[in-house]
PDB file of C-alpha atoms in Angstrom:
ATOM      1  CA  MET A   1     -31.755  15.055  -0.679  1.00 42.00           C
ATOM      2  CA  ILE A   2     -28.071  15.195   0.241  1.00 45.00           C
ATOM      3  CA  ALA A   3     -27.071  17.880   2.692  1.00 47.00           C
ATOM      4  CA  ALA A   4     -24.549  20.538   1.803  1.00 46.00           C
ATOM      5  CA  PRO A   5     -21.062  19.041   1.731  1.00 49.00           C
ATOM      6  CA  GLN A   6     -18.995  19.603   4.858  1.00 54.00           C
ATOM      7  CA  ILE A   7     -15.837  18.048   3.380  1.00 56.00           C
ATOM      8  CA  PRO A   8     -13.973  20.442   1.042  1.00 53.00           C
ATOM      9  CA  GLY A   9     -13.926  19.441  -2.610  1.00 53.00           C
ATOM     10  CA  LEU A  10     -17.191  17.481  -2.668  1.00 55.00           C
ATOM     11  CA  ASP A  11     -19.375  20.066  -4.406  1.00 55.00           C
ATOM     12  CA  GLY A  12     -18.378  19.027  -7.913  1.00 56.00           C
ATOM     13  CA  LEU A  13     -18.467  15.322  -7.078  1.00 54.00           C
ATOM     14  CA  LEU A  14     -21.982  15.480  -5.676  1.00 53.00           C
ATOM     15  CA  THR A  15     -23.153  17.420  -8.726  1.00 59.00           C
ATOM     16  CA  LEU A  16     -21.566  14.861 -11.045  1.00 54.00           C
ATOM     17  CA  SER A  17     -23.137  11.997  -9.099  1.00 52.00           C
ATOM     18  CA  ARG A  18     -26.621  13.277  -9.927  1.00 56.00           C
ATOM     19  CA  ARG A  19     -26.107  12.984 -13.670  1.00 55.00           C
ATOM     20  CA  GLU A  20     -27.956  10.200 -15.400  1.00 51.00           C
ATOM     21  CA  GLY A  21     -26.229   7.661 -17.585  1.00 53.00           C
ATOM     22  CA  VAL A  22     -22.815   8.044 -15.894  1.00 58.00           C
ATOM     23  CA  ASP A  23     -21.874   5.573 -13.167  1.00 67.00           C
ATOM     24  CA  ILE A  24     -19.298   7.496 -11.180  1.00 75.00           C
ATOM     25  CA  ARG A  25     -19.983   5.738  -7.910  1.00 79.00           C
ATOM     26  CA  PRO A  26     -16.602   3.911  -7.826  1.00 81.00           C
ATOM     27  CA  THR A  27     -14.733   7.126  -8.570  1.00 81.00           C
ATOM     28  CA  LEU A  28     -16.851   9.054  -6.100  1.00 81.00           C
ATOM     29  CA  LEU A  29     -16.113   6.591  -3.303  1.00 83.00           C
ATOM     30  CA  ARG A  30     -12.373   6.596  -4.037  1.00 82.00           C
ATOM     31  CA  VAL A  31     -12.110  10.390  -4.180  1.00 82.00           C
ATOM     32  CA  LEU A  32     -14.359  10.796  -1.158  1.00 83.00           C
ATOM     33  CA  THR A  33     -12.091   8.496   0.848  1.00 85.00           C
ATOM     34  CA  ASP A  34      -8.931  10.212  -0.393  1.00 82.00           C
ATOM     35  CA  LEU A  35     -10.300  13.578   0.689  1.00 83.00           C
ATOM     36  CA  TYR A  36     -11.321  12.198   4.066  1.00 86.00           C
ATOM     37  CA  VAL A  37      -7.946  10.659   4.949  1.00 83.00           C
ATOM     38  CA  GLN A  38      -6.031  13.807   4.031  1.00 81.00           C
ATOM     39  CA  THR A  39      -7.063  15.300   7.392  1.00 81.00           C
ATOM     40  CA  ARG A  40      -6.323  13.594  10.682  1.00 76.00           C
ATOM     41  CA  LEU A  41      -9.208  15.104  12.637  1.00 81.00           C
ATOM     42  CA  HIS A  42     -12.761  15.772  11.466  1.00 83.00           C
ATOM     43  CA  THR A  43     -15.760  17.475  12.958  1.00 85.00           C
ATOM     44  CA  THR A  44     -18.876  15.540  13.907  1.00 85.00           C
ATOM     45  CA  ASP A  45     -20.720  16.780  10.812  1.00 83.00           C
ATOM     46  CA  GLU A  46     -17.889  15.794   8.483  1.00 85.00           C
ATOM     47  CA  GLU A  47     -17.670  12.310   9.959  1.00 86.00           C
ATOM     48  CA  ARG A  48     -21.445  11.857   9.861  1.00 85.00           C
ATOM     49  CA  GLN A  49     -21.651  12.914   6.224  1.00 85.00           C
ATOM     50  CA  TYR A  50     -18.766  10.652   5.205  1.00 86.00           C
ATOM     51  CA  VAL A  51     -20.382   7.697   6.957  1.00 87.00           C
ATOM     52  CA  GLU A  52     -23.724   8.355   5.273  1.00 85.00           C
ATOM     53  CA  LEU A  53     -22.259   8.690   1.782  1.00 84.00           C
ATOM     54  CA  ALA A  54     -19.657   5.941   2.043  1.00 85.00           C
ATOM     55  CA  SER A  55     -22.075   3.430   3.578  1.00 84.00           C
ATOM     56  CA  ARG A  56     -24.383   3.680   0.588  1.00 84.00           C
ATOM     57  CA  LEU A  57     -21.593   3.663  -1.987  1.00 85.00           C
ATOM     58  CA  ILE A  58     -19.803   0.646  -0.511  1.00 85.00           C
ATOM     59  CA  ASP A  59     -22.842  -1.537  -1.229  1.00 83.00           C
ATOM     60  CA  GLN A  60     -23.079  -0.273  -4.813  1.00 82.00           C
ATOM     61  CA  VAL A  61     -19.482  -0.454  -6.104  1.00 83.00           C
ATOM     62  CA  ASP A  62     -17.474  -3.361  -7.469  1.00 81.00           C
ATOM     63  CA  ASP A  63     -15.131  -5.560  -5.447  1.00 79.00           C
ATOM     64  CA  CYS A  64     -11.995  -3.883  -6.812  1.00 76.00           C
ATOM     65  CA  THR A  65     -13.103  -0.442  -5.646  1.00 82.00           C
ATOM     66  CA  ARG A  66     -14.207  -1.828  -2.296  1.00 81.00           C
ATOM     67  CA  ALA A  67     -10.816  -3.491  -1.851  1.00 78.00           C
ATOM     68  CA  ALA A  68      -8.963  -0.265  -2.682  1.00 80.00           C
ATOM     69  CA  VAL A  69     -11.017   1.700  -0.147  1.00 83.00           C
ATOM     70  CA  ARG A  70     -10.489  -1.005   2.453  1.00 81.00           C
ATOM     71  CA  ALA A  71      -6.732  -0.846   1.928  1.00 78.00           C
ATOM     72  CA  ARG A  72      -6.774   2.958   2.149  1.00 79.00           C
ATOM     73  CA  LEU A  73      -8.744   3.040   5.398  1.00 83.00           C
ATOM     74  CA  SER A  74      -6.921   0.100   6.971  1.00 78.00           C
ATOM     75  CA  ILE A  75      -3.977   2.311   7.931  1.00 77.00           C
ATOM     76  CA  TYR A  76      -5.956   5.466   8.651  1.00 82.00           C
ATOM     77  CA  PRO A  77      -5.962   5.876  12.447  1.00 79.00           C
ATOM     78  CA  ASN A  78      -9.370   7.603  12.669  1.00 81.00           C
ATOM     79  CA  THR A  79     -11.558   5.441  10.459  1.00 85.00           C
ATOM     80  CA  PRO A  80     -15.203   5.715  11.581  1.00 86.00           C
ATOM     81  CA  LEU A  81     -16.329   2.576  13.383  1.00 85.00           C
ATOM     82  CA  ALA A  82     -19.400   2.182  11.197  1.00 86.00           C
ATOM     83  CA  ILE A  83     -17.261   2.077   8.049  1.00 87.00           C
ATOM     84  CA  ALA A  84     -14.687  -0.174   9.721  1.00 83.00           C
ATOM     85  CA  TYR A  85     -17.411  -2.672  10.629  1.00 84.00           C
ATOM     86  CA  LYS A  86     -18.892  -2.505   7.131  1.00 82.00           C
ATOM     87  CA  LEU A  87     -15.532  -3.181   5.440  1.00 82.00           C
ATOM     88  CA  GLY A  88     -14.527  -5.883   7.886  1.00 77.00           C
ATOM     89  CA  LEU A  89     -11.627  -3.902   9.334  1.00 75.00           C
ATOM     90  CA  ARG A  90     -13.010  -4.238  12.863  1.00 71.00           C
ATOM     91  CA  GLN A  91     -15.207  -6.698  14.680  1.00 67.00           C
ATOM     92  CA  PRO A  92     -18.012  -5.292  16.831  1.00 62.00           C
ATOM     93  CA  ASP A  93     -17.458  -5.589  20.565  1.00 57.00           C
ATOM     94  CA  PRO A  94     -19.962  -8.144  21.917  1.00 53.00           C
ATOM     95  CA  THR A  95     -20.177  -6.271  25.223  1.00 52.00           C
ATOM     96  CA  THR A  96     -21.523  -3.159  23.483  1.00 46.00           C
ATOM     97  CA  LEU A  97     -24.130  -4.919  21.378  1.00 44.00           C
ATOM     98  CA  PRO A  98     -27.768  -4.881  22.572  1.00 45.00           C
ATOM     99  CA  LEU A  99     -29.036  -8.083  24.120  1.00 43.00           C
ATOM    100  CA  ALA A 100     -31.288 -10.145  21.894  1.00 42.00           C
ATOM    101  CA  GLU A 101     -34.065 -12.420  22.908  1.00 44.00           C
ATOM    102  CA  PRO A 102     -33.044 -16.067  23.273  1.00 44.00           C
ATOM    103  CA  ILE A 103     -33.932 -18.245  20.339  1.00 41.00           C
ATOM    104  CA  ALA A 104     -34.592 -21.917  20.208  1.00 43.00           C
ATOM    105  CA  PRO A 105     -31.666 -24.090  19.140  1.00 43.00           C
ATOM    106  CA  VAL A 106     -31.810 -25.305  15.586  1.00 38.00           C
ATOM    107  CA  ALA A 107     -30.044 -28.036  13.776  1.00 41.00           C
ATOM    108  CA  SER A 108     -26.684 -27.128  12.323  1.00 40.00           C
ATOM    109  CA  ALA A 109     -26.719 -26.206   8.683  1.00 38.00           C
ATOM    110  CA  PRO A 110     -25.074 -28.612   6.276  1.00 41.00           C
ATOM    111  CA  ALA A 111     -21.544 -27.949   5.095  1.00 35.00           C
ATOM    112  CA  GLN A 112     -22.772 -26.989   1.631  1.00 37.00           C
ATOM    113  CA  GLN A 113     -24.725 -24.034   3.061  1.00 36.00           C
ATOM    114  CA  ARG A 114     -21.845 -22.817   5.225  1.00 39.00           C
ATOM    115  CA  LEU A 115     -19.336 -22.981   2.388  1.00 34.00           C
ATOM    116  CA  PRO A 116     -20.067 -19.558   0.790  1.00 42.00           C
ATOM    117  CA  ALA A 117     -19.616 -17.690   4.081  1.00 46.00           C
ATOM    118  CA  GLU A 118     -16.377 -19.537   4.856  1.00 41.00           C
ATOM    119  CA  THR A 119     -15.082 -18.979   1.349  1.00 35.00           C
ATOM    120  CA  GLN A 120     -15.861 -15.276   1.579  1.00 41.00           C
ATOM    121  CA  ARG A 121     -14.052 -15.083   4.918  1.00 44.00           C
ATOM    122  CA  ARG A 122     -10.948 -16.743   3.474  1.00 40.00           C
ATOM    123  CA  ILE A 123     -10.990 -14.441   0.463  1.00 37.00           C
ATOM    124  CA  SER A 124     -11.352 -11.359   2.657  1.00 43.00           C
ATOM    125  CA  THR A 125      -8.311 -12.388   4.710  1.00 43.00           C
ATOM    126  CA  THR A 126      -6.093 -12.745   1.646  1.00 48.00           C
ATOM    127  CA  LEU A 127      -6.758  -9.514  -0.221  1.00 57.00           C
ATOM    128  CA  THR A 128      -3.995  -8.713  -2.704  1.00 63.00           C
ATOM    129  CA  MET A 129      -2.527  -5.217  -2.478  1.00 69.00           C
ATOM    130  CA  GLN A 130      -2.460  -3.223  -5.713  1.00 75.00           C
ATOM    131  CA  PRO A 131       0.683  -1.145  -6.530  1.00 75.00           C
ATOM    132  CA  GLU A 132      -1.212   2.159  -6.351  1.00 77.00           C
ATOM    133  CA  ASP A 133      -2.691   1.284  -2.954  1.00 76.00           C
ATOM    134  CA  ALA A 134       0.731   0.134  -1.764  1.00 80.00           C
ATOM    135  CA  ALA A 135       2.225   3.479  -2.754  1.00 81.00           C
ATOM    136  CA  GLN A 136      -0.486   5.321  -0.812  1.00 81.00           C
ATOM    137  CA  ILE A 137       0.120   3.176   2.281  1.00 84.00           C
ATOM    138  CA  ASN A 138       3.854   3.754   1.992  1.00 86.00           C
ATOM    139  CA  ASP A 139       3.488   7.536   1.639  1.00 86.00           C
ATOM    140  CA  MET A 140       1.072   7.768   4.548  1.00 86.00           C
ATOM    141  CA  PHE A 141       3.349   5.693   6.787  1.00 89.00           C
ATOM    142  CA  PHE A 142       6.498   7.722   6.103  1.00 90.00           C
ATOM    143  CA  ALA A 143       4.612  11.013   6.490  1.00 89.00           C
ATOM    144  CA  ALA A 144       3.148  10.027   9.872  1.00 88.00           C
ATOM    145  CA  GLY A 145       4.605  10.754  13.299  1.00 89.00           C
ATOM    146  CA  PRO A 146       5.782   8.169  15.878  1.00 89.00           C
ATOM    147  CA  ARG A 147       2.371   7.712  17.515  1.00 89.00           C
ATOM    148  CA  GLU A 148       0.541   7.551  14.206  1.00 89.00           C
ATOM    149  CA  ARG A 149       3.033   5.017  12.883  1.00 90.00           C
ATOM    150  CA  ALA A 150       2.477   2.818  15.906  1.00 89.00           C
ATOM    151  CA  GLN A 151      -1.285   3.054  15.344  1.00 87.00           C
ATOM    152  CA  ILE A 152      -0.872   2.234  11.648  1.00 88.00           C
ATOM    153  CA  LEU A 153       1.175  -0.870  12.443  1.00 89.00           C
ATOM    154  CA  GLN A 154      -1.403  -1.954  14.985  1.00 87.00           C
ATOM    155  CA  ASN A 155      -4.171  -1.543  12.420  1.00 84.00           C
ATOM    156  CA  LEU A 156      -2.241  -3.439   9.759  1.00 84.00           C
ATOM    157  CA  ALA A 157      -2.182  -6.539  11.933  1.00 82.00           C
ATOM    158  CA  GLU A 158      -5.990  -6.664  11.745  1.00 79.00           C
ATOM    159  CA  THR A 159      -6.459  -5.779   8.074  1.00 77.00           C
ATOM    160  CA  PRO A 160      -7.424  -8.331   5.418  1.00 76.00           C
ATOM    161  CA  LEU A 161      -4.465  -7.347   3.230  1.00 80.00           C
ATOM    162  CA  ARG A 162      -2.267 -10.186   2.039  1.00 84.00           C
ATOM    163  CA  PRO A 163       1.215 -10.039   3.616  1.00 88.00           C
ATOM    164  CA  ALA A 164       4.425 -10.876   1.817  1.00 90.00           C
ATOM    165  CA  ALA A 165       5.759 -14.408   2.058  1.00 90.00           C
ATOM    166  CA  ARG A 166       8.119 -15.218   4.892  1.00 91.00           C
ATOM    167  CA  ILE A 167      11.814 -15.124   4.154  1.00 92.00           C
ATOM    168  CA  TYR A 168      13.470 -18.530   3.918  1.00 91.00           C
ATOM    169  CA  GLY A 169      14.686 -19.449   7.410  1.00 90.00           C
ATOM    170  CA  PRO A 170      18.405 -20.210   6.788  1.00 92.00           C
ATOM    171  CA  ARG A 171      18.720 -17.169   4.508  1.00 93.00           C
ATOM    172  CA  ALA A 172      17.091 -14.954   7.134  1.00 93.00           C
ATOM    173  CA  GLU A 173      19.509 -16.207   9.827  1.00 93.00           C
ATOM    174  CA  LEU A 174      22.510 -15.399   7.644  1.00 94.00           C
ATOM    175  CA  ALA A 175      21.076 -11.961   6.923  1.00 94.00           C
ATOM    176  CA  VAL A 176      20.572 -11.268  10.643  1.00 95.00           C
ATOM    177  CA  GLN A 177      24.220 -12.088  11.309  1.00 94.00           C
ATOM    178  CA  ALA A 178      25.398  -9.912   8.413  1.00 94.00           C
ATOM    179  CA  LEU A 179      23.209  -7.023   9.557  1.00 95.00           C
ATOM    180  CA  GLU A 180      24.548  -7.224  13.096  1.00 93.00           C
ATOM    181  CA  MET A 181      28.143  -7.149  11.827  1.00 94.00           C
ATOM    182  CA  ALA A 182      27.367  -4.157   9.610  1.00 93.00           C
ATOM    183  CA  ALA A 183      25.822  -2.361  12.598  1.00 93.00           C
ATOM    184  CA  TYR A 184      28.936  -2.988  14.705  1.00 92.00           C
ATOM    185  CA  ALA A 185      31.030  -1.490  11.885  1.00 92.00           C
ATOM    186  CA  VAL A 186      28.636   1.505  11.589  1.00 91.00           C
ATOM    187  CA  ASP A 187      28.292   0.655   7.901  1.00 93.00           C
ATOM    188  CA  ALA A 188      24.823   1.853   6.944  1.00 93.00           C
ATOM    189  CA  GLU A 189      25.435   1.312   3.228  1.00 93.00           C
ATOM    190  CA  ASN A 190      26.188  -2.407   3.529  1.00 94.00           C
ATOM    191  CA  PHE A 191      23.344  -2.690   6.035  1.00 95.00           C
ATOM    192  CA  ALA A 192      20.927  -1.304   3.456  1.00 94.00           C
ATOM    193  CA  ARG A 193      22.447  -3.446   0.709  1.00 94.00           C
ATOM    194  CA  GLU A 194      21.936  -6.623   2.745  1.00 94.00           C
ATOM    195  CA  LEU A 195      18.334  -5.623   3.456  1.00 94.00           C
ATOM    196  CA  SER A 196      17.798  -4.954  -0.226  1.00 93.00           C
ATOM    197  CA  GLU A 197      19.017  -8.420  -1.193  1.00 94.00           C
ATOM    198  CA  VAL A 198      17.287 -10.488   1.465  1.00 94.00           C
ATOM    199  CA  LEU A 199      13.944  -8.629   1.325  1.00 93.00           C
ATOM    200  CA  ILE A 200      13.973  -8.341  -2.492  1.00 92.00           C
ATOM    201  CA  LEU A 201      13.705  -4.557  -2.434  1.00 91.00           C
ATOM    202  CA  PRO A 202      15.315  -1.876  -4.612  1.00 91.00           C
ATOM    203  CA  PHE A 203      18.375  -0.406  -2.937  1.00 93.00           C
ATOM    204  CA  SER A 204      16.784   3.056  -2.882  1.00 92.00           C
ATOM    205  CA  VAL A 205      13.839   1.722  -0.867  1.00 92.00           C
ATOM    206  CA  ALA A 206      16.092  -0.186   1.532  1.00 93.00           C
ATOM    207  CA  GLU A 207      18.278   2.889   1.985  1.00 94.00           C
ATOM    208  CA  LYS A 208      15.215   5.004   2.784  1.00 93.00           C
ATOM    209  CA  VAL A 209      14.152   2.436   5.375  1.00 94.00           C
ATOM    210  CA  VAL A 210      17.558   2.440   7.060  1.00 94.00           C
ATOM    211  CA  LYS A 211      18.048   6.216   7.029  1.00 92.00           C
ATOM    212  CA  ASP A 212      14.592   7.039   8.407  1.00 92.00           C
ATOM    213  CA  GLU A 213      15.036   9.085  11.587  1.00 89.00           C
ATOM    214  CA  GLY A 214      12.075   7.522  13.394  1.00 90.00           C
ATOM    215  CA  GLY A 215      13.351   3.953  13.195  1.00 91.00           C
ATOM    216  CA  GLU A 216       9.925   2.332  12.712  1.00 94.00           C
ATOM    217  CA  PRO A 217      10.579   1.264   9.080  1.00 94.00           C
ATOM    218  CA  MET A 218      13.791  -0.507  10.057  1.00 94.00           C
ATOM    219  CA  ALA A 219      11.929  -2.221  12.898  1.00 95.00           C
ATOM    220  CA  CYS A 220       9.431  -3.568  10.347  1.00 95.00           C
ATOM    221  CA  ALA A 221      12.213  -4.682   7.996  1.00 95.00           C
ATOM    222  CA  VAL A 222      14.165  -6.697  10.572  1.00 95.00           C
ATOM    223  CA  LYS A 223      10.942  -8.017  12.140  1.00 95.00           C
ATOM    224  CA  ALA A 224      10.139  -9.569   8.763  1.00 94.00           C
ATOM    225  CA  LEU A 225      13.467 -11.409   9.083  1.00 94.00           C
ATOM    226  CA  GLY A 226      12.694 -12.659  12.562  1.00 94.00           C
ATOM    227  CA  MET A 227      15.570 -10.780  14.218  1.00 94.00           C
ATOM    228  CA  PRO A 228      15.580 -11.369  17.997  1.00 94.00           C
ATOM    229  CA  GLY A 229      14.776  -8.416  20.229  1.00 93.00           C
ATOM    230  CA  PRO A 230      18.211  -8.163  21.919  1.00 93.00           C
ATOM    231  CA  VAL A 231      19.934  -8.164  18.523  1.00 94.00           C
ATOM    232  CA  PHE A 232      17.623  -5.361  17.362  1.00 94.00           C
ATOM    233  CA  GLU A 233      18.538  -3.289  20.410  1.00 91.00           C
ATOM    234  CA  ARG A 234      22.247  -3.716  19.654  1.00 92.00           C
ATOM    235  CA  VAL A 235      21.629  -2.719  16.039  1.00 93.00           C
ATOM    236  CA  LEU A 236      19.870   0.442  17.223  1.00 90.00           C
ATOM    237  CA  MET A 237      22.719   1.421  19.539  1.00 90.00           C
ATOM    238  CA  PHE A 238      25.564   0.822  17.058  1.00 91.00           C
ATOM    239  CA  LEU A 239      24.234   1.485  13.550  1.00 91.00           C
ATOM    240  CA  ASP A 240      23.216   5.129  14.094  1.00 86.00           C
ATOM    241  CA  PRO A 241      25.249   6.898  16.803  1.00 82.00           C
ATOM    242  CA  THR A 242      22.706   9.727  16.999  1.00 80.00           C
ATOM    243  CA  LEU A 243      19.810   7.377  17.616  1.00 76.00           C
ATOM    244  CA  GLY A 244      21.847   5.066  19.847  1.00 69.00           C
ATOM    245  CA  SER A 245      22.823   7.930  22.169  1.00 75.00           C
ATOM    246  CA  SER A 246      19.141   8.645  22.933  1.00 81.00           C
ATOM    247  CA  VAL A 247      17.951   6.277  25.627  1.00 84.00           C
ATOM    248  CA  ASP A 248      14.326   7.306  25.177  1.00 86.00           C
ATOM    249  CA  ARG A 249      14.280   6.569  21.448  1.00 87.00           C
ATOM    250  CA  VAL A 250      15.989   3.208  21.874  1.00 88.00           C
ATOM    251  CA  TYR A 251      13.578   2.252  24.642  1.00 90.00           C
ATOM    252  CA  ARG A 252      10.563   3.403  22.601  1.00 91.00           C
ATOM    253  CA  LEU A 253      11.607   1.436  19.536  1.00 92.00           C
ATOM    254  CA  SER A 254      12.411  -1.591  21.667  1.00 92.00           C
ATOM    255  CA  ARG A 255       8.892  -1.555  23.119  1.00 93.00           C
ATOM    256  CA  LEU A 256       7.429  -1.070  19.660  1.00 93.00           C
ATOM    257  CA  TYR A 257       9.444  -4.027  18.390  1.00 95.00           C
ATOM    258  CA  ASP A 258       8.148  -6.258  21.179  1.00 93.00           C
ATOM    259  CA  VAL A 259       4.496  -5.609  20.323  1.00 93.00           C
ATOM    260  CA  LEU A 260       5.002  -5.432  16.552  1.00 93.00           C
ATOM    261  CA  SER A 261       3.431  -8.454  14.884  1.00 92.00           C
ATOM    262  CA  GLU A 262       5.095 -10.365  12.079  1.00 93.00           C
ATOM    263  CA  ARG A 263       1.964  -9.973   9.953  1.00 92.00           C
ATOM    264  CA  ALA A 264       2.106  -6.163  10.128  1.00 91.00           C
ATOM    265  CA  ALA A 265       5.800  -6.216   9.206  1.00 93.00           C
ATOM    266  CA  LEU A 266       5.167  -8.489   6.220  1.00 93.00           C
ATOM    267  CA  ILE A 267       2.293  -6.275   5.047  1.00 91.00           C
ATOM    268  CA  MET A 268       4.632  -3.273   5.143  1.00 91.00           C
ATOM    269  CA  LEU A 269       7.153  -5.315   3.148  1.00 92.00           C
ATOM    270  CA  ALA A 270       4.450  -6.013   0.559  1.00 90.00           C
ATOM    271  CA  ALA A 271       3.660  -2.282   0.464  1.00 89.00           C
ATOM    272  CA  TRP A 272       7.311  -1.418  -0.180  1.00 91.00           C
ATOM    273  CA  ARG A 273       7.497  -3.927  -3.008  1.00 89.00           C
ATOM    274  CA  GLY A 274       4.275  -2.607  -4.494  1.00 85.00           C
ATOM    275  CA  THR A 275       5.607   0.943  -4.248  1.00 82.00           C
ATOM    276  CA  ALA A 276       8.617  -0.055  -6.341  1.00 71.00           C
ATOM    277  CA  VAL A 277       6.278  -1.469  -8.988  1.00 73.00           C
ATOM    278  CA  ALA A 278       4.186   1.715  -8.993  1.00 63.00           C
ATOM    279  CA  VAL A 279       7.295   3.879  -9.402  1.00 61.00           C
ATOM    280  CA  THR A 280       8.493   1.712 -12.282  1.00 60.00           C
ATOM    281  CA  ARG A 281       5.134   2.058 -14.036  1.00 59.00           C
ATOM    282  CA  ALA A 282       5.183   5.814 -13.568  1.00 56.00           C
ATOM    283  CA  LYS A 283       8.635   6.109 -15.127  1.00 56.00           C
ATOM    284  CA  TYR A 284       7.803   3.920 -18.129  1.00 52.00           C
ATOM    285  CA  ARG A 285       6.745   5.843 -21.222  1.00 51.00           C
ATOM    286  CA  PRO A 286       6.057   3.672 -24.276  1.00 50.00           C
ATOM    287  CA  THR A 287       7.248   4.936 -27.641  1.00 49.00           C
ATOM    288  CA  LEU A 288       4.514   6.041 -30.026  1.00 48.00           C
ATOM    289  CA  TYR A 289       3.787   3.640 -32.843  1.00 47.00           C
ATOM    290  CA  ASN A 290       4.680   6.160 -35.571  1.00 50.00           C
ATOM    291  CA  ASP A 291       7.884   7.585 -34.061  1.00 49.00           C
ATOM    292  CA  GLU A 292      10.210   5.114 -35.745  1.00 47.00           C
ATOM    293  CA  ARG A 293       8.241   5.396 -38.998  1.00 49.00           C
ATOM    294  CA  GLN A 294       8.695   9.166 -39.047  1.00 50.00           C
ATOM    295  CA  ARG A 295      12.421   8.798 -38.350  1.00 49.00           C
ATOM    296  CA  ALA A 296      12.697   6.289 -41.189  1.00 49.00           C
ATOM    297  CA  ARG A 297      10.892   8.626 -43.563  1.00 50.00           C
ATOM    298  CA  GLY A 298      13.112  11.519 -42.586  1.00 51.00           C
ATOM    299  CA  GLY A 299      16.223   9.412 -43.076  1.00 50.00           C
ATOM    300  CA  ALA A 300      14.997   8.171 -46.422  1.00 48.00           C
ATOM    301  CA  SER A 301      14.497  11.707 -47.668  1.00 47.00           C
ATOM    302  CA  ALA A 302      17.983  12.759 -46.542  1.00 47.00           C
ATOM    303  CA  THR A 303      19.910   9.684 -47.741  1.00 49.00           C
ATOM    304  CA  PRO A 304      18.323   7.578 -50.507  1.00 50.00           C
ATOM    305  CA  LEU A 305      18.359   3.841 -49.757  1.00 48.00           C
ATOM    306  CA  ARG A 306      18.682   2.859 -53.456  1.00 53.00           C
ATOM    307  CA  PRO A 307      21.165   4.228 -56.031  1.00 52.00           C
ATOM    308  CA  ALA A 308      19.732   6.372 -58.826  1.00 53.00           C
ATOM    309  CA  ALA A 309      18.731   4.557 -61.982  1.00 54.00           C
ATOM    310  CA  PRO A 310      21.327   4.914 -64.810  1.00 54.00           C
ATOM    311  CA  ALA A 311      20.432   7.395 -67.548  1.00 53.00           C
ATOM    312  CA  ALA A 312      19.344   5.997 -70.893  1.00 52.00           C
ATOM    313  CA  GLN A 313      22.114   5.922 -73.515  1.00 54.00           C
ATOM    314  CA  PRO A 314      21.453   8.111 -76.592  1.00 53.00           C
ATOM    315  CA  GLY A 315      21.001   6.584 -80.013  1.00 54.00           C
ATOM    316  CA  ARG A 316      19.550   3.273 -78.814  1.00 54.00           C
ATOM    317  CA  THR A 317      15.967   2.134 -79.138  1.00 52.00           C
ATOM    318  CA  ALA A 318      14.009  -0.586 -77.367  1.00 49.00           C
ATOM    319  CA  SER A 319      14.358  -2.937 -80.399  1.00 50.00           C
ATOM    320  CA  GLN A 320      18.115  -2.383 -80.571  1.00 54.00           C
ATOM    321  CA  GLY A 321      18.464  -2.983 -76.843  1.00 46.00           C
TER     322      GLY A 321
END
C-alpha cells in the first residue's frame, strides 16, 4: 500500500496509477518530478515519499523518460542523494560506504565482457538534450537566484548531458576582441549581436543573456568562447555601468568565472539552442488539410471558373446541326 501523498497534486496520479491496462508510469514519473522541483525545500516525509516512488518508477520506465528526468534533476540543487546515485548524477563517496570483507583476487575479465559496461558509461556521458528539457533548464536557471545559479552551474559540470561543440578557435578569438571593443563603447546591442552570431543563437536569446541583471548567463556565454578572466572583468566594468560600479558584484562574478567549467558553459549553450527550437515548435501551427479546399469551394461558388454554356439556337435539330 502507498501512503497518503505528502506532495500536493499526487492524489489523482496515484489513483490513475492503480488502473489496470494503462501504463502511465512514464507520465507519472515525469509529473512527479515536475511537482517535486517546483519547491526548493521539502519536508522529510515529502522527500522520503518521492524517493520511494521515483526509485521504483525509474527501473520501470523507458530510456527516454529516464533521460528526461535525469536532465530535470541535474540542475535541481536539492536532488535527493538516493535518486542522484540511481540516475548517475552523483558518485557515492567511498569514505561513507561500509567496509566489505576482503575477497580473493580473480583474473581480469576479458574485453568482450567489459564492453557492455564501458559502452553504457560512454552513452550515459553523451546524453542528448531534448528541446523541451532544454527549455525547462533555461527557465529554471533564469528564475533562480545568484546562489542557486552557482549551484546549478556546479551540478551541470557533473551531469551526463551532452554539451554543445566548442567554437572554432580563430573565430572565437575574433569574437572576444569584438566583444571587448563593444564593451568599451558601452554598446550592448552590438555586444549581443556578436554573441548571437558566434554562438549561433537567436538575437532575442543573446539579448536576454546580455541584459540579465545577475550576470551569470553572460559569464557562461563568454566562457564558451574561452574569454580570458582579465578580459571578462573589463567587460563587466565597462559594458554595464550599473554593474561595473558595484565592486561586490564584479568580484562575485569574477570568482564565479574562475571556477566555472567550460563543460557547464557549453551545456548551458546547448540549453539555449534547444530553447529556441522549443519556442519555434510552439509557434508553428500547421494549416488544416481542408482549409484551402474550403476556400477554393467558396471561391468557385462566388466566381465560376468556366464560362456558361451557350444557349441552344431555336429552329435547329441534332440532324441539322
